[in-house]
PDB file of C-alpha atoms in Angstrom:
ATOM      1  CA  GLN C  28      56.549  25.295 106.067  1.00  0.00           C
ATOM      2  CA  LYS C  29      57.084  24.402 109.714  1.00  0.00           C
ATOM      3  CA  GLU C  30      57.348  20.700 110.498  1.00  0.00           C
ATOM      4  CA  VAL C  31      54.593  21.001 113.113  1.00  0.00           C
ATOM      5  CA  GLU C  32      51.827  23.555 112.610  1.00  0.00           C
ATOM      6  CA  GLN C  33      49.484  24.641 115.379  1.00  0.00           C
ATOM      7  CA  ASP C  34      46.920  27.427 115.556  1.00  0.00           C
ATOM      8  CA  PRO C  35      48.001  29.748 118.402  1.00  0.00           C
ATOM      9  CA  GLY C  36      44.402  30.681 119.266  1.00  0.00           C
ATOM     10  CA  PRO C  37      43.358  31.919 121.736  1.00  0.00           C
ATOM     11  CA  LEU C  38      40.500  29.494 122.171  1.00  0.00           C
ATOM     12  CA  SER C  39      37.830  30.446 124.696  1.00  0.00           C
ATOM     13  CA  VAL C  40      35.157  27.970 125.845  1.00  0.00           C
ATOM     14  CA  PRO C  41      32.614  27.763 128.688  1.00  0.00           C
ATOM     15  CA  GLU C  42      33.188  25.383 131.569  1.00  0.00           C
ATOM     16  CA  GLY C  43      31.977  21.878 130.760  1.00  0.00           C
ATOM     17  CA  ALA C  44      32.553  22.181 127.014  1.00  0.00           C
ATOM     18  CA  ILE C  45      34.445  19.614 124.937  1.00  0.00           C
ATOM     19  CA  VAL C  46      37.686  21.141 123.680  1.00  0.00           C
ATOM     20  CA  SER C  47      39.400  20.036 120.502  1.00  0.00           C
ATOM     21  CA  LEU C  48      43.022  21.064 119.921  1.00  0.00           C
ATOM     22  CA  ASN C  49      44.722  20.175 116.669  1.00  0.00           C
ATOM     23  CA  CYS C  50      48.080  20.111 114.928  1.00  0.00           C
ATOM     24  CA  THR C  51      49.348  19.032 111.543  1.00  0.00           C
ATOM     25  CA  TYR C  52      52.823  17.796 110.733  1.00  0.00           C
ATOM     26  CA  SER C  53      54.792  17.318 107.547  1.00  0.00           C
ATOM     27  CA  ASN C  54      57.522  14.787 108.391  1.00  0.00           C
ATOM     28  CA  SER C  55      56.350  11.248 107.603  1.00  0.00           C
ATOM     29  CA  ALA C  56      59.162   9.881 109.754  1.00  0.00           C
ATOM     30  CA  PHE C  57      57.601  11.179 112.959  1.00  0.00           C
ATOM     31  CA  GLN C  58      56.584   8.248 115.126  1.00  0.00           C
ATOM     32  CA  TYR C  59      56.156   9.738 118.597  1.00  0.00           C
ATOM     33  CA  PHE C  60      53.564  12.353 119.382  1.00  0.00           C
ATOM     34  CA  MET C  61      53.148  14.310 122.576  1.00  0.00           C
ATOM     35  CA  TRP C  62      50.960  16.964 124.123  1.00  0.00           C
ATOM     36  CA  TYR C  63      52.425  19.292 126.704  1.00  0.00           C
ATOM     37  CA  ARG C  64      50.473  21.669 128.937  1.00  0.00           C
ATOM     38  CA  GLN C  65      52.129  24.910 130.000  1.00  0.00           C
ATOM     39  CA  TYR C  66      50.717  27.124 132.724  1.00  0.00           C
ATOM     40  CA  SER C  67      51.784  30.750 132.958  1.00  0.00           C
ATOM     41  CA  ARG C  68      55.328  31.124 134.303  1.00  0.00           C
ATOM     42  CA  LYS C  69      55.869  27.364 134.404  1.00  0.00           C
ATOM     43  CA  GLY C  70      57.640  24.872 132.178  1.00  0.00           C
ATOM     44  CA  PRO C  71      55.846  22.596 129.696  1.00  0.00           C
ATOM     45  CA  GLU C  72      54.429  19.534 131.450  1.00  0.00           C
ATOM     46  CA  LEU C  73      54.041  16.245 129.565  1.00  0.00           C
ATOM     47  CA  LEU C  74      50.333  15.491 129.341  1.00  0.00           C
ATOM     48  CA  MET C  75      49.942  12.704 126.779  1.00  0.00           C
ATOM     49  CA  TYR C  76      52.360  10.536 124.789  1.00  0.00           C
ATOM     50  CA  THR C  77      51.461   8.234 121.921  1.00  0.00           C
ATOM     51  CA  TYR C  78      53.409   6.097 119.516  1.00  0.00           C
ATOM     52  CA  SER C  79      52.264   5.855 115.881  1.00  0.00           C
ATOM     53  CA  SER C  80      48.572   6.076 115.019  1.00  0.00           C
ATOM     54  CA  GLY C  81      45.579   5.560 117.224  1.00  0.00           C
ATOM     55  CA  ASN C  82      43.922   6.893 120.349  1.00  0.00           C
ATOM     56  CA  LYS C  83      45.054   7.143 123.928  1.00  0.00           C
ATOM     57  CA  GLU C  84      42.788   8.115 126.788  1.00  0.00           C
ATOM     58  CA  ASP C  85      43.672   9.395 130.246  1.00  0.00           C
ATOM     59  CA  GLY C  86      40.786  10.616 132.340  1.00  0.00           C
ATOM     60  CA  ARG C  87      39.187  13.593 130.621  1.00  0.00           C
ATOM     61  CA  PHE C  88      41.931  13.726 127.986  1.00  0.00           C
ATOM     62  CA  THR C  89      42.104  11.806 124.703  1.00  0.00           C
ATOM     63  CA  ALA C  90      45.000  12.049 122.272  1.00  0.00           C
ATOM     64  CA  GLN C  91      44.452  10.978 118.680  1.00  0.00           C
ATOM     65  CA  VAL C  92      46.957  10.526 115.857  1.00  0.00           C
ATOM     66  CA  ASP C  93      46.011  10.000 112.229  1.00  0.00           C
ATOM     67  CA  LYS C  94      49.217   9.314 110.321  1.00  0.00           C
ATOM     68  CA  SER C  95      47.430   9.050 106.968  1.00  0.00           C
ATOM     69  CA  SER C  96      46.422  12.711 107.190  1.00  0.00           C
ATOM     70  CA  LYS C  97      49.332  13.786 109.442  1.00  0.00           C
ATOM     71  CA  TYR C  98      46.893  15.118 112.007  1.00  0.00           C
ATOM     72  CA  ILE C  99      47.304  15.206 115.803  1.00  0.00           C
ATOM     73  CA  SER C 100      44.411  15.991 118.134  1.00  0.00           C
ATOM     74  CA  LEU C 101      43.801  16.439 121.846  1.00  0.00           C
ATOM     75  CA  PHE C 102      40.269  16.319 123.214  1.00  0.00           C
ATOM     76  CA  ILE C 103      39.368  17.576 126.667  1.00  0.00           C
ATOM     77  CA  ARG C 104      35.984  16.516 128.032  1.00  0.00           C
ATOM     78  CA  ASP C 105      34.104  18.438 130.716  1.00  0.00           C
ATOM     79  CA  SER C 106      36.635  21.263 130.546  1.00  0.00           C
ATOM     80  CA  GLN C 107      37.442  23.077 133.785  1.00  0.00           C
ATOM     81  CA  PRO C 108      38.849  26.554 134.485  1.00  0.00           C
ATOM     82  CA  SER C 109      41.979  24.773 135.734  1.00  0.00           C
ATOM     83  CA  ASP C 110      42.514  23.515 132.166  1.00  0.00           C
ATOM     84  CA  SER C 111      43.240  27.102 131.089  1.00  0.00           C
ATOM     85  CA  ALA C 112      46.806  26.947 129.796  1.00  0.00           C
ATOM     86  CA  THR C 113      48.836  26.779 126.610  1.00  0.00           C
ATOM     87  CA  TYR C 114      48.861  23.364 124.955  1.00  0.00           C
ATOM     88  CA  LEU C 115      51.824  22.407 122.772  1.00  0.00           C
ATOM     89  CA  CYS C 116      51.876  19.468 120.418  1.00  0.00           C
ATOM     90  CA  ALA C 117      55.227  17.880 119.666  1.00  0.00           C
ATOM     91  CA  SER C 118      56.681  15.102 117.534  1.00  0.00           C
ATOM     92  CA  PHE C 119      59.944  13.286 117.064  1.00  0.00           C
ATOM     93  CA  THR C 120      61.234  10.458 114.924  1.00  0.00           C
ATOM     94  CA  GLY C 121      62.781   8.347 117.627  1.00  0.00           C
ATOM     95  CA  GLY C 122      65.915  10.356 117.468  1.00  0.00           C
ATOM     96  CA  PHE C 123      66.219  13.046 120.050  1.00  0.00           C
ATOM     97  CA  LYS C 124      65.267  16.282 118.391  1.00  0.00           C
ATOM     98  CA  THR C 125      61.683  17.092 119.314  1.00  0.00           C
ATOM     99  CA  ILE C 126      59.757  19.514 117.124  1.00  0.00           C
ATOM    100  CA  PHE C 127      57.186  21.638 118.962  1.00  0.00           C
ATOM    101  CA  GLY C 128      54.149  23.442 117.648  1.00  0.00           C
ATOM    102  CA  ALA C 129      53.651  27.101 118.504  1.00  0.00           C
ATOM    103  CA  GLY C 130      51.133  26.259 121.246  1.00  0.00           C
ATOM    104  CA  THR C 131      47.400  27.029 121.529  1.00  0.00           C
ATOM    105  CA  ARG C 132      46.226  29.256 124.389  1.00  0.00           C
ATOM    106  CA  LEU C 133      43.049  27.864 125.947  1.00  0.00           C
ATOM    107  CA  PHE C 134      40.731  29.790 128.268  1.00  0.00           C
ATOM    108  CA  VAL C 135      37.941  27.933 130.063  1.00  0.00           C
ATOM    109  CA  LYS C 136      35.403  30.380 131.514  1.00  0.00           C
ATOM    110  CA  ALA C 137      33.600  29.512 134.754  1.00  0.00           C
TER     111      ALA C 137
ATOM    112  CA  ASP J  12      60.720  12.598 142.698  1.00  0.00           C
ATOM    113  CA  ALA J  13      62.558  15.813 142.031  1.00  0.00           C
ATOM    114  CA  GLY J  14      62.052  17.178 138.567  1.00  0.00           C
ATOM    115  CA  VAL J  15      64.429  19.263 136.490  1.00  0.00           C
ATOM    116  CA  ILE J  16      65.723  22.097 138.640  1.00  0.00           C
ATOM    117  CA  GLN J  17      66.774  25.409 137.145  1.00  0.00           C
ATOM    118  CA  SER J  18      68.335  28.448 138.753  1.00  0.00           C
ATOM    119  CA  PRO J  19      67.928  31.305 139.014  1.00  0.00           C
ATOM    120  CA  ARG J  20      64.194  31.596 138.322  1.00  0.00           C
ATOM    121  CA  HIS J  21      64.562  35.229 137.355  1.00  0.00           C
ATOM    122  CA  GLU J  22      67.593  37.202 136.213  1.00  0.00           C
ATOM    123  CA  VAL J  23      67.719  40.888 135.423  1.00  0.00           C
ATOM    124  CA  THR J  24      71.017  42.317 134.281  1.00  0.00           C
ATOM    125  CA  GLU J  25      72.472  45.044 132.155  1.00  0.00           C
ATOM    126  CA  MET J  26      73.611  44.684 128.587  1.00  0.00           C
ATOM    127  CA  GLY J  27      77.178  43.491 128.301  1.00  0.00           C
ATOM    128  CA  GLN J  28      77.160  41.477 131.527  1.00  0.00           C
ATOM    129  CA  GLU J  29      77.828  37.758 131.652  1.00  0.00           C
ATOM    130  CA  VAL J  30      74.825  35.579 132.441  1.00  0.00           C
ATOM    131  CA  THR J  31      75.031  31.993 133.680  1.00  0.00           C
ATOM    132  CA  LEU J  32      71.974  29.768 133.829  1.00  0.00           C
ATOM    133  CA  ARG J  33      72.067  26.484 135.699  1.00  0.00           C
ATOM    134  CA  CYS J  34      70.288  23.167 135.379  1.00  0.00           C
ATOM    135  CA  LYS J  35      70.112  19.950 137.354  1.00  0.00           C
ATOM    136  CA  PRO J  36      68.498  17.179 135.264  1.00  0.00           C
ATOM    137  CA  ILE J  37      66.406  14.334 136.612  1.00  0.00           C
ATOM    138  CA  SER J  38      68.639  11.660 138.083  1.00  0.00           C
ATOM    139  CA  GLY J  39      69.270   8.839 135.628  1.00  0.00           C
ATOM    140  CA  HIS J  40      68.370  10.844 132.542  1.00  0.00           C
ATOM    141  CA  ASP J  41      71.083  10.690 129.887  1.00  0.00           C
ATOM    142  CA  TYR J  42      69.880  13.490 127.608  1.00  0.00           C
ATOM    143  CA  LEU J  43      69.823  17.174 128.488  1.00  0.00           C
ATOM    144  CA  PHE J  44      68.361  19.942 126.348  1.00  0.00           C
ATOM    145  CA  TRP J  45      68.469  23.743 126.505  1.00  0.00           C
ATOM    146  CA  TYR J  46      65.603  25.706 124.935  1.00  0.00           C
ATOM    147  CA  ARG J  47      64.697  29.361 124.569  1.00  0.00           C
ATOM    148  CA  GLN J  48      61.055  30.462 124.464  1.00  0.00           C
ATOM    149  CA  THR J  49      59.745  33.766 123.148  1.00  0.00           C
ATOM    150  CA  MET J  50      56.314  34.897 122.028  1.00  0.00           C
ATOM    151  CA  MET J  51      57.545  35.450 118.488  1.00  0.00           C
ATOM    152  CA  ARG J  52      59.506  32.245 117.952  1.00  0.00           C
ATOM    153  CA  GLY J  53      58.032  29.776 120.432  1.00  0.00           C
ATOM    154  CA  LEU J  54      60.286  27.042 121.810  1.00  0.00           C
ATOM    155  CA  GLU J  55      63.684  26.879 120.113  1.00  0.00           C
ATOM    156  CA  LEU J  56      66.190  24.112 120.774  1.00  0.00           C
ATOM    157  CA  LEU J  57      69.601  25.622 121.457  1.00  0.00           C
ATOM    158  CA  ILE J  58      71.758  22.584 122.234  1.00  0.00           C
ATOM    159  CA  TYR J  59      71.505  19.070 123.591  1.00  0.00           C
ATOM    160  CA  PHE J  60      73.846  16.667 125.354  1.00  0.00           C
ATOM    161  CA  ASN J  61      74.012  12.898 125.575  1.00  0.00           C
ATOM    162  CA  ASN J  62      75.991  11.427 128.456  1.00  0.00           C
ATOM    163  CA  ASN J  63      77.484  14.891 129.117  1.00  0.00           C
ATOM    164  CA  VAL J  64      78.735  15.254 125.520  1.00  0.00           C
ATOM    165  CA  PRO J  65      77.309  18.029 123.291  1.00  0.00           C
ATOM    166  CA  ILE J  66      75.636  16.367 120.304  1.00  0.00           C
ATOM    167  CA  ASP J  67      73.964  19.205 118.396  1.00  0.00           C
ATOM    168  CA  ASP J  68      74.601  22.900 119.025  1.00  0.00           C
ATOM    169  CA  SER J  69      73.232  24.132 115.705  1.00  0.00           C
ATOM    170  CA  GLY J  70      70.528  26.090 117.518  1.00  0.00           C
ATOM    171  CA  MET J  71      72.954  28.234 119.490  1.00  0.00           C
ATOM    172  CA  PRO J  72      72.311  31.673 118.010  1.00  0.00           C
ATOM    173  CA  GLU J  73      75.804  33.163 118.271  1.00  0.00           C
ATOM    174  CA  ASP J  74      79.252  32.608 119.666  1.00  0.00           C
ATOM    175  CA  ARG J  75      78.168  34.642 122.672  1.00  0.00           C
ATOM    176  CA  PHE J  76      76.265  31.543 123.801  1.00  0.00           C
ATOM    177  CA  SER J  77      78.051  28.551 125.269  1.00  0.00           C
ATOM    178  CA  ALA J  78      76.931  25.484 127.224  1.00  0.00           C
ATOM    179  CA  LYS J  79      78.713  22.919 129.310  1.00  0.00           C
ATOM    180  CA  MET J  80      77.840  19.729 131.114  1.00  0.00           C
ATOM    181  CA  PRO J  81      80.737  18.850 133.418  1.00  0.00           C
ATOM    182  CA  ASN J  82      78.885  15.884 134.955  1.00  0.00           C
ATOM    183  CA  ALA J  83      75.612  13.996 134.748  1.00  0.00           C
ATOM    184  CA  SER J  84      73.876  16.181 137.313  1.00  0.00           C
ATOM    185  CA  PHE J  85      74.772  19.696 136.223  1.00  0.00           C
ATOM    186  CA  SER J  86      74.762  21.892 133.145  1.00  0.00           C
ATOM    187  CA  THR J  87      75.254  25.602 132.490  1.00  0.00           C
ATOM    188  CA  LEU J  88      74.252  27.924 129.686  1.00  0.00           C
ATOM    189  CA  LYS J  89      76.335  31.070 129.513  1.00  0.00           C
ATOM    190  CA  ILE J  90      75.793  34.273 127.562  1.00  0.00           C
ATOM    191  CA  GLN J  91      78.730  36.642 127.316  1.00  0.00           C
ATOM    192  CA  PRO J  92      78.275  39.485 126.571  1.00  0.00           C
ATOM    193  CA  SER J  93      74.503  39.636 126.963  1.00  0.00           C
ATOM    194  CA  GLU J  94      72.279  41.795 124.735  1.00  0.00           C
ATOM    195  CA  PRO J  95      68.666  42.973 125.133  1.00  0.00           C
ATOM    196  CA  ARG J  96      67.528  40.617 122.347  1.00  0.00           C
ATOM    197  CA  ASP J  97      68.610  37.685 124.512  1.00  0.00           C
ATOM    198  CA  SER J  98      65.680  38.432 126.839  1.00  0.00           C
ATOM    199  CA  ALA J  99      63.506  35.303 126.919  1.00  0.00           C
ATOM    200  CA  VAL J 100      62.606  32.339 129.081  1.00  0.00           C
ATOM    201  CA  TYR J 101      65.279  29.656 128.991  1.00  0.00           C
ATOM    202  CA  PHE J 102      64.249  26.080 129.709  1.00  0.00           C
ATOM    203  CA  CYS J 103      66.266  23.015 130.503  1.00  0.00           C
ATOM    204  CA  ALA J 104      64.777  19.574 129.833  1.00  0.00           C
ATOM    205  CA  SER J 105      66.012  16.025 130.331  1.00  0.00           C
ATOM    206  CA  SER J 106      65.022  12.591 129.113  1.00  0.00           C
ATOM    207  CA  ILE J 107      65.973   8.930 129.054  1.00  0.00           C
ATOM    208  CA  GLY J 108      66.906   7.631 125.616  1.00  0.00           C
ATOM    209  CA  GLY J 109      64.080   8.056 123.116  1.00  0.00           C
ATOM    210  CA  GLN J 110      61.482   9.059 125.689  1.00  0.00           C
ATOM    211  CA  PRO J 111      59.680  12.416 125.915  1.00  0.00           C
ATOM    212  CA  GLN J 112      61.465  15.257 127.625  1.00  0.00           C
ATOM    213  CA  HIS J 113      60.668  16.655 131.048  1.00  0.00           C
ATOM    214  CA  PHE J 114      61.087  20.388 131.544  1.00  0.00           C
ATOM    215  CA  GLY J 115      62.156  22.615 134.393  1.00  0.00           C
ATOM    216  CA  ASP J 116      60.241  25.785 135.226  1.00  0.00           C
ATOM    217  CA  GLY J 117      62.686  27.966 133.352  1.00  0.00           C
ATOM    218  CA  THR J 118      64.766  31.074 133.947  1.00  0.00           C
ATOM    219  CA  ARG J 119      63.120  34.352 132.975  1.00  0.00           C
ATOM    220  CA  LEU J 120      65.971  36.496 131.662  1.00  0.00           C
ATOM    221  CA  SER J 121      65.707  40.237 131.146  1.00  0.00           C
ATOM    222  CA  ILE J 122      68.627  42.148 129.674  1.00  0.00           C
ATOM    223  CA  LEU J 123      68.287  45.901 130.109  1.00  0.00           C
TER     224      LEU J 123
END
């Protein structure tokens, strides 16, 4: 079992839809949770960063962590074609080895 | 602010040749990471440095791979000799302490 599991998709939605991206993790020691966005032929870009459980909102993006169920979510409201990218969840314990999910490819159709 | 800078952006070479990938981390960052990304295996951590010292190289696939960080602003990843199965996108990332990593735009390596 991988430490961070993520459905690779692809996920295709119409413009304006609410997108829900999810990951599960197995290591109870994980304390830091991130979402990276990766456009084609570019490096992963840090999108959201949360510590422990709870929600964090930034514009149209909301990151949610439920440590009791080991579930990580990213919600995108009013999705735009420019949101089309691969989204990677990631976790680390506070040490320095970050574990990445496989990434979910998202397509937002105009 | 300048991000992580990698060069070259693309490299095409023949099997058996030496390949050197370069990385300039973000100024002030004390951790540097090298990753390889493929469709099959996703992002794989190869090696990381703290204050220019290699800390964990357990992800380096073979002795053909080596990495150095001679100073705080420069690192190299070398493959010698290269093989077609080394074809991938190689990313460098840097961070401060226990903060999330910031990635460069990668080197797309093709070994013919």
